[in-house]
CSV table of C-alpha atoms in Angstrom, one decimal:
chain,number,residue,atom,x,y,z
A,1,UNK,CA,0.0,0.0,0.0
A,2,UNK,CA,2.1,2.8,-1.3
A,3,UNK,CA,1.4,6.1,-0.3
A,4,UNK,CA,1.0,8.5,-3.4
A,5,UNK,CA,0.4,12.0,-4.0
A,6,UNK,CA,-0.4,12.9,-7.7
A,7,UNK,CA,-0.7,17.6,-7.8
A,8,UNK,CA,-0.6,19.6,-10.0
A,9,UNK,CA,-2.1,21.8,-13.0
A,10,UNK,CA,-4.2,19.1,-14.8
A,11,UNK,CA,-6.0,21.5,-17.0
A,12,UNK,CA,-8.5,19.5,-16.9
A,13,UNK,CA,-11.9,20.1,-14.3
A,14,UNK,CA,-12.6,17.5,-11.6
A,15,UNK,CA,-15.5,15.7,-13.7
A,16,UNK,CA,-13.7,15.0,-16.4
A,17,UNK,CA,-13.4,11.5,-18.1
A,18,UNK,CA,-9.7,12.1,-17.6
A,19,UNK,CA,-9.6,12.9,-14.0
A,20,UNK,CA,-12.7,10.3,-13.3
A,21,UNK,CA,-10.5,7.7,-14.5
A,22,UNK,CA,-7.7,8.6,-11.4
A,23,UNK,CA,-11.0,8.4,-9.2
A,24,UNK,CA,-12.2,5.1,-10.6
A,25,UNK,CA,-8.8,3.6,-10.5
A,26,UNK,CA,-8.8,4.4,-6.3
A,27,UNK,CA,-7.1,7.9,-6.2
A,28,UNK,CA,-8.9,10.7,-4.4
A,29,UNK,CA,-9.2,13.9,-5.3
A,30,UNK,CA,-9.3,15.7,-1.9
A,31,UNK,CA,-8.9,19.1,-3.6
A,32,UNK,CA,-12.6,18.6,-4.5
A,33,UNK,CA,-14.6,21.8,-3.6
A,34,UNK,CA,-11.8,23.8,-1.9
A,35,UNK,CA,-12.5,27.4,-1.3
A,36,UNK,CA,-10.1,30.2,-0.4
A,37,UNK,CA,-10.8,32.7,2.7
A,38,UNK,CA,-10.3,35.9,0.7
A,39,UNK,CA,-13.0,35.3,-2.2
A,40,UNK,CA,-11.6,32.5,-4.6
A,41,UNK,CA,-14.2,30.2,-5.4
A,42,UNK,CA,-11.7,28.3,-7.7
A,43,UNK,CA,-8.0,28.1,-8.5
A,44,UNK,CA,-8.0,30.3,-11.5
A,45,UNK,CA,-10.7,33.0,-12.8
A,46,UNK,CA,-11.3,33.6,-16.7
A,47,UNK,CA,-13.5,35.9,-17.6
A,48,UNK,CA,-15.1,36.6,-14.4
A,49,UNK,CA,-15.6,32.7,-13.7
A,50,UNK,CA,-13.7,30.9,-11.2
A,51,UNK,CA,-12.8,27.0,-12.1
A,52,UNK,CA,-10.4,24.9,-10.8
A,53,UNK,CA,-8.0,23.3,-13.1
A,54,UNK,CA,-5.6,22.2,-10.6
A,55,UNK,CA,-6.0,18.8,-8.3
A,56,UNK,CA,-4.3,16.6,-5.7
A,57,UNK,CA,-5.1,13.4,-5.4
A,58,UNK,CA,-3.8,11.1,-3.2
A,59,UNK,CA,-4.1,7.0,-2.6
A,60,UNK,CA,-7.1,5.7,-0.6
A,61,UNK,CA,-4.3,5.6,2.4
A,62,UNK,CA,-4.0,8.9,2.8
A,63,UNK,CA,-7.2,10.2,2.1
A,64,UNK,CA,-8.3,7.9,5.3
A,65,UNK,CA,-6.1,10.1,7.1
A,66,UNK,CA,-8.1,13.6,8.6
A,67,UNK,CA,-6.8,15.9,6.2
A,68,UNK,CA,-7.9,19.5,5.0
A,69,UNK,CA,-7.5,21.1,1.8
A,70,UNK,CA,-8.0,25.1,0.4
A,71,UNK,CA,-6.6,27.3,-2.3
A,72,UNK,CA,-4.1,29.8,-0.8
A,73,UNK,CA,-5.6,32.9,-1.6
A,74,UNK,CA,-3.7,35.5,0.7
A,75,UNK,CA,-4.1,39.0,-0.4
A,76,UNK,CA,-1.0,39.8,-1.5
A,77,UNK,CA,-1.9,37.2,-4.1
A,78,UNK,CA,-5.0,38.6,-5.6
A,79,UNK,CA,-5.8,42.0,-7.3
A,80,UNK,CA,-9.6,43.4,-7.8
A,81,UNK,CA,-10.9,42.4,-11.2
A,82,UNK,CA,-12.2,45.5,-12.7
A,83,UNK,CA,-13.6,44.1,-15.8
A,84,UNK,CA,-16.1,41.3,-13.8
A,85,UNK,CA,-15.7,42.5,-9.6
A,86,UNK,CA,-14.8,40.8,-7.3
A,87,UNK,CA,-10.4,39.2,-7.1
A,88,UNK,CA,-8.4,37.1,-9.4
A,89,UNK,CA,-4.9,36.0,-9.3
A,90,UNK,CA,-2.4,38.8,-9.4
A,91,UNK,CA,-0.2,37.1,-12.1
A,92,UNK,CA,3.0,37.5,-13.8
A,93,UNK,CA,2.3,37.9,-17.2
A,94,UNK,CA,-0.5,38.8,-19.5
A,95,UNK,CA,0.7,37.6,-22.9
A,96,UNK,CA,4.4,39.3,-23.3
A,97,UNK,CA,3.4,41.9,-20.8
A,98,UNK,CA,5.1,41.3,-17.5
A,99,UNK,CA,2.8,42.7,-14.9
A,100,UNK,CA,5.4,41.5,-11.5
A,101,UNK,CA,2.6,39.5,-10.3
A,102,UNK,CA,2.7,35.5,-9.2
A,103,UNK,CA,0.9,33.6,-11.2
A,104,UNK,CA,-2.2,33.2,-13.0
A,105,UNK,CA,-3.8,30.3,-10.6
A,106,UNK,CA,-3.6,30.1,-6.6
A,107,UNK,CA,-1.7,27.5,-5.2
A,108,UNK,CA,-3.3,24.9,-3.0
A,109,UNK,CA,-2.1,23.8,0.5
A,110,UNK,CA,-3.6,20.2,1.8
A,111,UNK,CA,-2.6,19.2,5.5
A,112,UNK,CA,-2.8,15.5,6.2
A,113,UNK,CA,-2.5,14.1,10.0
């Protein structure tokens, strides 16, 4: 019973055939409905929308574990979205613009005991 952690940008959403297929095959995805505490409903925002294109999953073994998982959305990470209200990522580039930023999706942080 190995423990394994697969993370990442999947960009891919969680009900995806793709990502189904980790879930059928015994993976959790226990990044499943994370929320931030400073307004991100989702690890990236286009066009006004939050979604979450990046996962962790992790074997049955450690998801029996208490665990917690949320995106990292401190506010030195976000800026106001002017065009749709509301945050989104402060990132790093907008095509060859470099706007000294972080990145254009939040990190997440999961905690296992």
């Amino acid at each position: 019973d190995a423990y394994m952690l697969l993370m990442g940008d999947f960009n891919d959403y969680a009900d995806s055939p793709a990502l189904q297929l980790l879930e059928q095959h015994g993976l959790v995805n226990v990044s499943k409905g994370a929320q931030g505490s400073n307004g991100a409903k989702g690890t990236y925002r286009y066009q006004g929308d939050w979604g979450s294109l990046d996962h962790i999953f992790v074997s049955e073994n450690l998801a029996n574990n208490e665990h917690s998982c949320i995106i990292y959305d401190a506010p030195f990470l976000l800026e106001k979205d002017t065009k749709y209200g509301g945050v989104k990522p402060r990132r790093n580039y907008l095509g060859p613009r470099y706007l000294n930023g972080f990145s254009d999706h939040l990190p997440l942080v999961l905690r296992i005991k």
